[in-house]
mmCIF file of C-alpha atoms in Angstrom:
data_model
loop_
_atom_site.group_PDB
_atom_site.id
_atom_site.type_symbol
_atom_site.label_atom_id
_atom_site.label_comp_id
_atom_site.label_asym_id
_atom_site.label_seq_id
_atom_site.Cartn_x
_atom_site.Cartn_y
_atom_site.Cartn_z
ATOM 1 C CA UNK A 113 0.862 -87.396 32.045
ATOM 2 C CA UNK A 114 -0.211 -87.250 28.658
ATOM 3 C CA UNK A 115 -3.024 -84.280 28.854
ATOM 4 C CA UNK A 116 -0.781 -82.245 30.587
ATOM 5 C CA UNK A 117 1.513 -81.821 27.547
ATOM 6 C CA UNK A 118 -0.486 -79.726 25.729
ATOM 7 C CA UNK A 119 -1.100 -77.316 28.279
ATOM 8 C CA UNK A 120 2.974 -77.076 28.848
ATOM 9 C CA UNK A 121 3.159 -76.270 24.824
ATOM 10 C CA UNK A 122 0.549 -73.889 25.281
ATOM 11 C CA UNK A 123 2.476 -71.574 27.684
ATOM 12 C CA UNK A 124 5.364 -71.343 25.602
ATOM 13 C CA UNK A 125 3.698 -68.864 22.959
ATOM 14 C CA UNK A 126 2.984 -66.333 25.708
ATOM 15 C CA UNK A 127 6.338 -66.303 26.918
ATOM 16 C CA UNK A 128 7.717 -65.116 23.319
ATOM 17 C CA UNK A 129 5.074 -62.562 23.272
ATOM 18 C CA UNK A 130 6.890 -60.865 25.866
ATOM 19 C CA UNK A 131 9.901 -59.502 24.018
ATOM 20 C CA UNK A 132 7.355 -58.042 20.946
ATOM 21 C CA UNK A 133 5.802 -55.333 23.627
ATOM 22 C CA UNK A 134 9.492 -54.662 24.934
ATOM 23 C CA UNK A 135 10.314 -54.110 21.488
ATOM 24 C CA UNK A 136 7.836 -51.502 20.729
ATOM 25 C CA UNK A 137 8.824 -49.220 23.612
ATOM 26 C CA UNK A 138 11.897 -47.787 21.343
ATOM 27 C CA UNK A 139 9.375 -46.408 19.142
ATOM 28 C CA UNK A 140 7.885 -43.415 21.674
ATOM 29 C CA UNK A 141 11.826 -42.454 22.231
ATOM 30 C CA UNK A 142 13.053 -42.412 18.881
ATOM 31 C CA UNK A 143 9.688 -39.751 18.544
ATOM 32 C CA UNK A 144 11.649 -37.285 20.833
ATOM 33 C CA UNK A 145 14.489 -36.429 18.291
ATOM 34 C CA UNK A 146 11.421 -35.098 15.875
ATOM 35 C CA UNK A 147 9.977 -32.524 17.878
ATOM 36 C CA UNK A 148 13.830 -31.272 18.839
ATOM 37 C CA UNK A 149 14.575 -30.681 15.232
ATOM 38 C CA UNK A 150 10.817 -28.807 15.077
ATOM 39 C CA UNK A 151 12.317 -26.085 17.417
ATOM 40 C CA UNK A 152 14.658 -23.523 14.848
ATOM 41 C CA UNK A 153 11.719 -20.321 14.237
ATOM 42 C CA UNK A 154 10.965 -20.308 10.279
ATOM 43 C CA UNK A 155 12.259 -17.277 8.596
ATOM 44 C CA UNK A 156 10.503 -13.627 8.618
ATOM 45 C CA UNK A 157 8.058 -13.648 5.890
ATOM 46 C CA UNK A 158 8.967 -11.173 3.305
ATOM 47 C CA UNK A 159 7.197 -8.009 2.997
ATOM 48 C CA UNK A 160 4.900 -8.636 5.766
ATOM 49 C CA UNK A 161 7.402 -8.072 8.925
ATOM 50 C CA UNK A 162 6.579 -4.561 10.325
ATOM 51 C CA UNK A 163 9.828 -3.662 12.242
ATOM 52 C CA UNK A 164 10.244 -1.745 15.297
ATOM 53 C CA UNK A 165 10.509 2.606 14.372
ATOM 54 C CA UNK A 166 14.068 2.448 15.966
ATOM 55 C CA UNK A 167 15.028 0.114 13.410
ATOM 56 C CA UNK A 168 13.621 1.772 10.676
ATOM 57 C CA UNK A 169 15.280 5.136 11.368
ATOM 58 C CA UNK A 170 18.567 3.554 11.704
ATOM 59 C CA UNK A 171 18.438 1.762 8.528
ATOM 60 C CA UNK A 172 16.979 5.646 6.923
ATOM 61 C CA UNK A 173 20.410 6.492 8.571
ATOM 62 C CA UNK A 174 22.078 4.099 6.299
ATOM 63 C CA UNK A 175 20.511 4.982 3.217
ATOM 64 C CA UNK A 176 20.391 8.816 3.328
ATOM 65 C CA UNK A 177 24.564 8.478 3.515
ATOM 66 C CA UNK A 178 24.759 6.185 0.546
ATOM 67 C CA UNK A 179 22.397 8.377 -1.369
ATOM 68 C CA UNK A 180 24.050 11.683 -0.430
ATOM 69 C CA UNK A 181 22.777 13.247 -3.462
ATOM 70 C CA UNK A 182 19.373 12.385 -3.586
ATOM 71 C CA UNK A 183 16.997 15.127 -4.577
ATOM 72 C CA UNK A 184 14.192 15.911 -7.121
ATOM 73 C CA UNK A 185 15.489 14.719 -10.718
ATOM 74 C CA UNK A 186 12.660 17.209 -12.443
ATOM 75 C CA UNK A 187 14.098 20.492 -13.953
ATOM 76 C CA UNK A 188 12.573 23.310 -12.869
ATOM 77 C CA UNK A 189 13.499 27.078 -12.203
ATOM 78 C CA UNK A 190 10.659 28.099 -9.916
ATOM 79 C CA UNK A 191 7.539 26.341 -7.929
ATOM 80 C CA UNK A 192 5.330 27.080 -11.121
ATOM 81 C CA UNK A 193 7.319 24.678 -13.385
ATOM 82 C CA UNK A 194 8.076 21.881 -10.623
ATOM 83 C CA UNK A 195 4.269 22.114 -10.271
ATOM 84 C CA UNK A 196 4.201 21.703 -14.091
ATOM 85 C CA UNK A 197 6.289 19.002 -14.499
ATOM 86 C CA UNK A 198 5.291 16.913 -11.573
ATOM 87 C CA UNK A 199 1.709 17.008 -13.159
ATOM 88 C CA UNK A 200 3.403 15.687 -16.315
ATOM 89 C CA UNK A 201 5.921 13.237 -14.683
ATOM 90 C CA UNK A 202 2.241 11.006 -13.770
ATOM 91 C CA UNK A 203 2.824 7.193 -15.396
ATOM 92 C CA UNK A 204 5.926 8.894 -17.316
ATOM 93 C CA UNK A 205 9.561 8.878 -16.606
ATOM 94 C CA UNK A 206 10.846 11.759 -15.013
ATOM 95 C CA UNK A 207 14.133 11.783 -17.951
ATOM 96 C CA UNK A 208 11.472 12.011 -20.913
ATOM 97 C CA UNK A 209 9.691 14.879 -19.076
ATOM 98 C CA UNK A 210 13.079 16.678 -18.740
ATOM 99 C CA UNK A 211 13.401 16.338 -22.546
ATOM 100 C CA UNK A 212 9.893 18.220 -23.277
ATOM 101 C CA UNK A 213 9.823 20.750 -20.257
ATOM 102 C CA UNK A 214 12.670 22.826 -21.540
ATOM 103 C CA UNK A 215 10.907 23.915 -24.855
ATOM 104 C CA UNK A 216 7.399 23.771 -23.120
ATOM 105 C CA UNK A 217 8.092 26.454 -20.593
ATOM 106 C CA UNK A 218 10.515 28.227 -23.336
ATOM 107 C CA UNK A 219 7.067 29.563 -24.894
ATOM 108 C CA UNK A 220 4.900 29.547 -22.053
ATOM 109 C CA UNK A 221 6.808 30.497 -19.059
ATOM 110 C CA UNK A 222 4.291 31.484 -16.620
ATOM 111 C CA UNK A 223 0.464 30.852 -16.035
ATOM 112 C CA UNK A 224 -1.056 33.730 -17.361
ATOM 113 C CA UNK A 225 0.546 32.481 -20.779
ATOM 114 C CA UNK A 226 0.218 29.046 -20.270
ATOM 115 C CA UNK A 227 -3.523 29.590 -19.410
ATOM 116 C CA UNK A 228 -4.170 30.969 -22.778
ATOM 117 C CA UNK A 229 -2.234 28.685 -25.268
ATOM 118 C CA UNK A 230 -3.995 26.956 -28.093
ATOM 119 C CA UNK A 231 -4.778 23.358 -26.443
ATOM 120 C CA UNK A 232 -3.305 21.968 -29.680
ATOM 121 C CA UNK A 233 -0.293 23.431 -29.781
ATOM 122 C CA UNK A 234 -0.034 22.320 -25.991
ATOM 123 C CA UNK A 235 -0.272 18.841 -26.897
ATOM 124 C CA UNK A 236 2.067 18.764 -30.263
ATOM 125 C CA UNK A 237 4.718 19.909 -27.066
ATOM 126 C CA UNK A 238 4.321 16.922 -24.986
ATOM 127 C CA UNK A 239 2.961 14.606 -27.031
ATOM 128 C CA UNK A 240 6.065 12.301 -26.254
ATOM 129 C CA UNK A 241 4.890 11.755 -22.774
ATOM 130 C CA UNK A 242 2.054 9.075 -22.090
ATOM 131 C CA UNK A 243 -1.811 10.920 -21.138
ATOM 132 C CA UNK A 244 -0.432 13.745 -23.066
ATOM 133 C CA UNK A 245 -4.264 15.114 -23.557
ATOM 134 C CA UNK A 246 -5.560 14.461 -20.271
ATOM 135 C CA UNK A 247 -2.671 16.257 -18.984
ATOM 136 C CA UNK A 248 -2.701 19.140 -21.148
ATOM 137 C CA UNK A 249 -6.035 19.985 -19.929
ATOM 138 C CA UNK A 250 -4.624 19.330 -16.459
ATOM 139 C CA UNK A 251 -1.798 21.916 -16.868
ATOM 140 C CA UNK A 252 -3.677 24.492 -18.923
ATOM 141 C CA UNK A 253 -6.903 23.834 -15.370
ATOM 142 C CA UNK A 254 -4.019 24.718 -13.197
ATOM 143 C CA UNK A 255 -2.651 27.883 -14.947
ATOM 144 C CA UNK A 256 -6.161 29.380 -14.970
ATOM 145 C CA UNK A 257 -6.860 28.282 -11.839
ATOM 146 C CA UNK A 258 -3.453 30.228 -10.146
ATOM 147 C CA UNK A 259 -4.356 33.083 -12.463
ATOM 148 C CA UNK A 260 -7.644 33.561 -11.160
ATOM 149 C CA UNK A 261 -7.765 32.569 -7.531
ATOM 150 C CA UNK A 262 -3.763 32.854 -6.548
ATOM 151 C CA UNK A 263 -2.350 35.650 -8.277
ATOM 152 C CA UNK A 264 -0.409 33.555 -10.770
ATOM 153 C CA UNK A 265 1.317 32.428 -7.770
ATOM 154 C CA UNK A 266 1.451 28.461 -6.322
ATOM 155 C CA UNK A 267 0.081 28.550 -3.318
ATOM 156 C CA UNK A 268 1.854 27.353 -0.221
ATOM 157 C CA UNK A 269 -0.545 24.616 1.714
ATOM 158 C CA UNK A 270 -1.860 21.387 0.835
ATOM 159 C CA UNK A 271 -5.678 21.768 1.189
ATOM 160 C CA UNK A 272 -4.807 24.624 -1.318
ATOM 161 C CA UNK A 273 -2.747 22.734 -3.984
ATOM 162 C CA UNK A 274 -5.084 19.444 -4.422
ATOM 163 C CA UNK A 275 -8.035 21.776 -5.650
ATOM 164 C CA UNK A 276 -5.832 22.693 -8.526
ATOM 165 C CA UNK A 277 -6.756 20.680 -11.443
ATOM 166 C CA UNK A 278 -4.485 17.477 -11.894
ATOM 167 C CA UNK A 279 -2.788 17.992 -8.586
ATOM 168 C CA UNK A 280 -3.467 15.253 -5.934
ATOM 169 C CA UNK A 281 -1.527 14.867 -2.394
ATOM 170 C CA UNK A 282 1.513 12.942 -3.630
ATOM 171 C CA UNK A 283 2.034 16.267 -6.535
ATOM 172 C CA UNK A 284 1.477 19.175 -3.650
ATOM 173 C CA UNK A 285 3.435 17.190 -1.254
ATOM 174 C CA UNK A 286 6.310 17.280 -4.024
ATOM 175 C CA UNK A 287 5.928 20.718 -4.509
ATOM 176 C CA UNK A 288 5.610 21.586 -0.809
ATOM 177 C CA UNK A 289 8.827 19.866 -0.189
ATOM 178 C CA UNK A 290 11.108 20.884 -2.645
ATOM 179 C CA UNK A 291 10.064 24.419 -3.820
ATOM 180 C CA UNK A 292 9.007 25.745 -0.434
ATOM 181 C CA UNK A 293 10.729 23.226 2.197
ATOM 182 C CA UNK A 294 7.363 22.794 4.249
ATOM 183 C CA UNK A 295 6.048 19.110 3.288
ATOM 184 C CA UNK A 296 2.931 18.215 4.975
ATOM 185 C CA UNK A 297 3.274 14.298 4.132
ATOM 186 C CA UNK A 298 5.430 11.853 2.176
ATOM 187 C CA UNK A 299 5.474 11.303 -1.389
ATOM 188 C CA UNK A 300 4.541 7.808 -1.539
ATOM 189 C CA UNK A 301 5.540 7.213 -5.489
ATOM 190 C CA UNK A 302 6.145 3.298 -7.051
ATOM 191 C CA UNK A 303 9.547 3.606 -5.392
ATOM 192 C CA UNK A 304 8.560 4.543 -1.985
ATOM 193 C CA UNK A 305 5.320 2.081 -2.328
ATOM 194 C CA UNK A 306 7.660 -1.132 -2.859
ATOM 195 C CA UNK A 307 10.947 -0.253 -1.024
ATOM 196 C CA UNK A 308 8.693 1.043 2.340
ATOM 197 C CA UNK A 309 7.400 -2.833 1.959
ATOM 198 C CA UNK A 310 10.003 -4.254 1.481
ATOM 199 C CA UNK A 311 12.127 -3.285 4.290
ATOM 200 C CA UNK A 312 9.404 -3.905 6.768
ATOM 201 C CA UNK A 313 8.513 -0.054 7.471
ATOM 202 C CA UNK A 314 4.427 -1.095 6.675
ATOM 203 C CA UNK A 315 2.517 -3.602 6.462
ATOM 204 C CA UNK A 316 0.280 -1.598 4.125
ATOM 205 C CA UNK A 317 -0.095 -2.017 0.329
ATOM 206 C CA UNK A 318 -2.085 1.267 -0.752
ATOM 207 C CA UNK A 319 -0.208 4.779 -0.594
ATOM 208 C CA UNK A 320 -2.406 6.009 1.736
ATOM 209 C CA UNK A 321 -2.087 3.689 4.867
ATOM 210 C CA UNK A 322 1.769 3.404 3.760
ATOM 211 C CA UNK A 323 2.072 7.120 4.067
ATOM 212 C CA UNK A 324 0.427 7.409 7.467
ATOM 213 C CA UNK A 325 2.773 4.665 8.567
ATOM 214 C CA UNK A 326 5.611 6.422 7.642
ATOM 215 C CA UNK A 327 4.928 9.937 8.942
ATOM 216 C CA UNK A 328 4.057 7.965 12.129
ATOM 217 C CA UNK A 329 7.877 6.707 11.938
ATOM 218 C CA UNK A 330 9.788 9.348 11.211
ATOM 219 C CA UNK A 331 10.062 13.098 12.292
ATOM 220 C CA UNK A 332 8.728 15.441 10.059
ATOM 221 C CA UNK A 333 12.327 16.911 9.039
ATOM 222 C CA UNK A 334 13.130 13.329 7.491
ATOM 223 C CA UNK A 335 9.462 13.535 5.336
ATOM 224 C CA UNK A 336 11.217 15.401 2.349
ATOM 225 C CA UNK A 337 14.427 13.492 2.443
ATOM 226 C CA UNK A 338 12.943 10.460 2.985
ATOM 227 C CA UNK A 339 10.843 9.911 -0.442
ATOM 228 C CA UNK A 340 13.620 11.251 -2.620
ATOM 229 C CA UNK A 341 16.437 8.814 -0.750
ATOM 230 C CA UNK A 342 13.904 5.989 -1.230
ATOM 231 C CA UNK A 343 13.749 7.159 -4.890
ATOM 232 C CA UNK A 344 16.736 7.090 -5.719
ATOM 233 C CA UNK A 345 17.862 3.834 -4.394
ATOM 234 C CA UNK A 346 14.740 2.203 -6.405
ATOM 235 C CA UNK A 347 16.144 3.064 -8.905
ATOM 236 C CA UNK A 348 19.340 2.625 -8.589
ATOM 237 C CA UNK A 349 19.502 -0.653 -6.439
ATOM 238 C CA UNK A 350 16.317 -1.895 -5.144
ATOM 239 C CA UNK A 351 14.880 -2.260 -8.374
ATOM 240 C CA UNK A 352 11.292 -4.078 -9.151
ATOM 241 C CA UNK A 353 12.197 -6.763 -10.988
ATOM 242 C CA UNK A 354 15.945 -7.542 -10.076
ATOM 243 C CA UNK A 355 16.771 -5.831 -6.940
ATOM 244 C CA UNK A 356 20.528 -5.737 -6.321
ATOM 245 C CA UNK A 357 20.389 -7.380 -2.428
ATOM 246 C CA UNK A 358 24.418 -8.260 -2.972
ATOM 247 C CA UNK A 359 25.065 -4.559 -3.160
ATOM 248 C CA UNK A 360 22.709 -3.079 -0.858
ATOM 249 C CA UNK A 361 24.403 -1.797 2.072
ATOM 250 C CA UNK A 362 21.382 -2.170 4.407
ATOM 251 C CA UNK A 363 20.969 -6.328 3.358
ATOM 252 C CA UNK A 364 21.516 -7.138 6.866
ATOM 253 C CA UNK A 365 18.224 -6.181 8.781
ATOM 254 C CA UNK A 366 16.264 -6.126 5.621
ATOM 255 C CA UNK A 367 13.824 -8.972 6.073
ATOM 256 C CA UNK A 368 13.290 -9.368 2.226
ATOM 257 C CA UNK A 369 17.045 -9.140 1.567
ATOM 258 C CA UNK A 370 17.563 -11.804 -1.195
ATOM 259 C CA UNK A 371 14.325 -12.679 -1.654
ATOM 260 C CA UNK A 372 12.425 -9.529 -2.469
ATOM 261 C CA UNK A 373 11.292 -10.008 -6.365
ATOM 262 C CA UNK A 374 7.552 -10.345 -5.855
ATOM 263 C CA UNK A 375 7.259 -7.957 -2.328
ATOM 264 C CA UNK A 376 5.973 -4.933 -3.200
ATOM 265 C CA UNK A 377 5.133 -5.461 -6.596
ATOM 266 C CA UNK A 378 1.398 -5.226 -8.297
ATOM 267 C CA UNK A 379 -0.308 -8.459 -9.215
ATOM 268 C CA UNK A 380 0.212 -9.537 -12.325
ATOM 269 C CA UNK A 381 -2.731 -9.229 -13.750
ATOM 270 C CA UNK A 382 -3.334 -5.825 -12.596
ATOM 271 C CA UNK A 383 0.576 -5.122 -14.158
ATOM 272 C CA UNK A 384 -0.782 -5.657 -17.333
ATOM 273 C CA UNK A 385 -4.265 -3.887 -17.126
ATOM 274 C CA UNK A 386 -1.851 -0.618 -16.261
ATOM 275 C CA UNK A 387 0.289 -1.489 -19.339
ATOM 276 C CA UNK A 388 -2.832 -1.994 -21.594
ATOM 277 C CA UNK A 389 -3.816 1.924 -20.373
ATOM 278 C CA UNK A 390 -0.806 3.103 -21.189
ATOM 279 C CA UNK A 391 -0.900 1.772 -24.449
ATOM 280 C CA UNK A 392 -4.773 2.813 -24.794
#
């Protein structure tokens, strides 16, 4: 009787142990709840969400009514002086260039005079805008150039208009739009650049592929509209650095609404390298 007490004491720890493995079976089902609260989609990243060409011309829509009166902010009287002062409006504001445009083209209103002004006296004129000697020589190229192989007139195509000295495919597209109504691309300016970003219309960051993009979305009677509309509300709402999403009356579907500060902006340190040559 005595040995078989031990073994009786024995059998009582296994039957408590019992109750620990029930216990850990709650552990697997509270694990459910965790993936359930995995399931809501994480929201559009901003700036890199292409959207669909439908969406983008509706939201154009939206924008070409608000900016009704969107057009090209550089004074000019005739294709000669738009090509003028888009070749001077390059890294300078297009207001300052209206300031030194009117007295410019006061004493040398057409090529063939322009082409032979004193270089000095050319850049005493605009010396107010940044690159004022590189562009003088740019302006002065172009007048010759016209004079000798156009007639003194601008010529009407693009492959014509980028061999003028200082003229590149953003300038003749400019010109091509506004003087003679015939663009061949889109002027992709800083504007265009971050705003096309921004509301998802490329997932490209050089003008280049972000101009293909664009004249891949929209028809070519939108091409002219479509840089100055994008223009004007960089400037006047979707700014770089504090972009006014509150009053922006396409918000909604844009997928960098509120949080579009650093989405189509230039790194830092390249912002200051461009700041350092402007100063150089």
């Amino acid at each position: 009787m005595a040995s078989r007490k031990p073994t009786k004491a024995k059998r009582k720890p296994a039957a408590a142990a019992a109750p620990m493995k029930a216990a850990a079976a709650p552990k697997k089902a509270a694990a459910a709840p965790k993936k359930a609260a995995a399931a809501p989609a994480k929201p559009r990243p901003a700036g890199k969400t292409k959207v669909s060409p439908d969406e983008a011309r509706a939201v154009f829509g939206v924008l070409r009514k608000h900016h009704a009166d969107a057009h090209c902010e550089l004074t000019h009287r005739s294709p000669f002086e738009l090509i003028v002062a888009t070749v001077l409006s390059a890294q300078s504001r297009d207001v300052m260039v209206n300031q030194v445009t009117p007295k410019l083209f006061e004493r040398w209103p057409t090529p063939e005079k322009l082409a032979r002004a004193n270089p000095a006296e050319v850049e005493k004129a605009i010396g107010r805008l940044g690159f004022f000697r590189q562009k003088t020589k740019s302006i002065m190229g172009l007048s010759q150039r016209l004079v000798e192989e156009h007639g003194g007139e601008v010529p009407k195509t693009l492959a014509e208009l980028v061999k003028l000295p200082g003229v590149g495919r953003k300038t003749a597209n400019v010109v091509l739009g506004v003087a003679f109504g015939t663009p061949e691309g889109v002027v992709v300016d800083t504007h265009v650049q971050r705003l096309s970003q921004r509301l998802g219309w490329t997932g490209q960051s050089e003008p280049p592929e972000i101009e293909q993009d664009l004249m891949r979305t929209f028809p070519r009677d939108d091409w002219d509209a479509l840089g100055h509309v994008l223009i004007f509300h960089g400037r006047r709402i979707c700014t770089a650095l504090r972009p006014a999403c509150a009053a922006c009356p396409v918000s909604g579907p844009c997928p960098s609404a509120f949080r579009a500060e650093k989405v189509g902006r230039k790194p830092l340190r390249l912002r200051f390298a461009t700041r350092a040559a402007k100063r150089a």
